[in-house]
């Protein structure tokens, strides 16, 4: 007892100072700033930094540096696609701790997660709701980019990566839907594969990937790898392309409202607040409006009201028309290929095109798509 | 001359002995009998001798029967001579019987089938003839009534097949039709003044089991009436006959007041409510409706019937309710394996209550309806409680949002704080 140091014999070191010292210790041994600069590629910060300087100096410098605020409309859409993806990655990783991607265990393990693991139901529902929200945000962002004409030079790459994010998020959703291996996910996947198999080139390629035109138990691990590894990897690559392009061409700005500027410190706080509110919103949705849990997949019993996922309903409706399946499939393929290469198509007009006409054409395509989707629902019900 | 044989004579003697030996050996080979336990083709045709020359159809029918391969001939039953195709020679002799009359047939069949020594190798019973004489068919035949079934009416005259042969007229699924040839013949039953029990049977739950579900254990005519001693069960015996399969129902029936009451009133026990041949699967709604067939509408007995039915319905509804809650719990999901097992248990109680209803005693039946009802109610209550816990989760959202907003407030303070200069 007598050997114990007397309180106040040494000046108290605040916790923040201790952390900075630890950082300094680490920085003598590795380049932390370089690691941090890597993170900036995924939207943490929007400013170039000098990787040769210590992180503390860099942070102090950019902390007070004015940056363009993401945290307001419409730039927040891009931010949300990144944050929601991060939340999906976190909840998906938690799910993967318990999930078994085999036909015999998939349903059982999903039920274990949802029913027996503490708060497993919450993680599962947050993941499901997050997927819907992510898709909504990615789509609204594409619509917004289109409406404001942000496919024009020099933003062709941004437009391309934006549309690609949309395609990827659809594929991640489609592959993820099957994983619970319950009766609805199983039959929805079968309906979806039927729709996709009508598309030339894509259909055979997909059949090759999933191991045949029909859904088998071999499909499940492949869908799992696509859902948790391949497609998210491509998504991250597209996020990286988005930010890399944005560093060159800058944030979109409209002439009427000059972008609000803020400091990096405030930007970081905004980021944390948005992330927290999004997470709280997802938890609320998951608790108040949980998705139903269905029975196990049964290849011999088609449940009532099973339909392909909503983004496939339009093509599903067209496939009911008595023409050879490849005709609507080819049309859909042409439209889907035309959208990301819209700038290249418009360039053929010599750069003199009426933006209003493009908008009207876009609205028309969108309207046709919505009408066909509604027909798809009606076709399935009848 | 010496007595020694000349070389020629010796040679002749050796040759002669050799020839004799060969001839004897050949004779021995020729006369060797064919193995008895493997009848050859010539033996199959030999069964009908030359009778088939004039009676080809009867010959074909007879040769399908196991009788033909077991050493019986046309002449075994009909007498006469089967080695000639001359009618006058064939249809003559001391043994000639020709076409058999109905009273002769059971005696003739019984001459072998009642002989234990003959039937023992085939492991066949020998009591058919004795049983037949106890049957209504046999008794009427003894009185000189020939409009009854004898052996050949059910087994066929010539094509007599084993009862386990699906082509046999007495194979289990063919029995109702075989009996129905007389008991379902509309002209015959009208003339004899008997009931068309065949067509009544066809509407029964037993026939549906036999024909539609392919349940070969389902009862046919002979299951209740006996095979060769075919007799309608008498009053007092009906519950024993039905109780051979419906053991639990019989046990409860005997425990109740109906058993002694019906025997006093001379009523057939089971068939008073269920009918005899057109027996239908039990319908819950008929439970109380049948009481007023015998009891007065306002009597205590009729009211007891209503009460038993109400108990049963109440338990049944409680179980359906519990089952719906289990489905709702599955969609959450909540662990329901135990609940499902208990709903199944309640259904078992309810099924037993239906059986116990044969006692028409509220104390016996009630012990099952109460258990079924309370098990269903417990499941419903426990699931509602667990779903209530989920409601608590929703209330926890308020606390969650409180902490979220506090954190947002802290972050906003951090955001708007002046940066610390060094």
PDB file of C-alpha atoms in Angstrom, chain B residues 44-45 47-49 51-66 68 74 157-161:
ATOM      1  CA  UNK B  44     -51.272 -81.216 -67.555  1.00  0.00           C
ATOM      2  CA  UNK B  45     -53.257 -82.176 -70.623  1.00  0.00           C
ATOM      3  CA  UNK B  47     -55.914 -84.000 -66.383  1.00  0.00           C
ATOM      4  CA  UNK B  48     -58.830 -83.515 -68.738  1.00  0.00           C
ATOM      5  CA  UNK B  49     -58.143 -86.651 -70.718  1.00  0.00           C
ATOM      6  CA  UNK B  51     -63.038 -84.671 -72.492  1.00  0.00           C
ATOM      7  CA  UNK B  52     -61.659 -81.448 -73.992  1.00  0.00           C
ATOM      8  CA  UNK B  53     -62.333 -82.705 -77.460  1.00  0.00           C
ATOM      9  CA  UNK B  54     -66.036 -81.957 -76.960  1.00  0.00           C
ATOM     10  CA  UNK B  55     -65.802 -79.584 -73.930  1.00  0.00           C
ATOM     11  CA  UNK B  56     -62.910 -77.272 -74.882  1.00  0.00           C
ATOM     12  CA  UNK B  57     -64.119 -74.286 -72.842  1.00  0.00           C
ATOM     13  CA  UNK B  58     -64.541 -76.329 -69.656  1.00  0.00           C
ATOM     14  CA  UNK B  59     -61.176 -77.949 -70.265  1.00  0.00           C
ATOM     15  CA  UNK B  60     -59.393 -74.583 -70.512  1.00  0.00           C
ATOM     16  CA  UNK B  61     -61.141 -73.303 -67.375  1.00  0.00           C
ATOM     17  CA  UNK B  62     -60.369 -76.466 -65.422  1.00  0.00           C
ATOM     18  CA  UNK B  63     -56.712 -76.525 -66.407  1.00  0.00           C
ATOM     19  CA  UNK B  64     -56.166 -73.031 -64.947  1.00  0.00           C
ATOM     20  CA  UNK B  65     -57.155 -74.389 -61.555  1.00  0.00           C
ATOM     21  CA  UNK B  66     -54.617 -75.829 -59.101  1.00  0.00           C
ATOM     22  CA  UNK B  68     -55.615 -79.828 -62.569  1.00  0.00           C
ATOM     23  CA  UNK B  74     -62.666 -84.377 -65.078  1.00  0.00           C
ATOM     24  CA  UNK B 157     -67.343 -74.649 -61.189  1.00  0.00           C
ATOM     25  CA  UNK B 158     -64.084 -75.336 -63.046  1.00  0.00           C
ATOM     26  CA  UNK B 159     -61.752 -72.358 -62.725  1.00  0.00           C
ATOM     27  CA  UNK B 160     -61.256 -72.760 -58.992  1.00  0.00           C
ATOM     28  CA  UNK B 161     -58.339 -70.516 -57.931  1.00  0.00           C
TER      29      UNK B 161
END
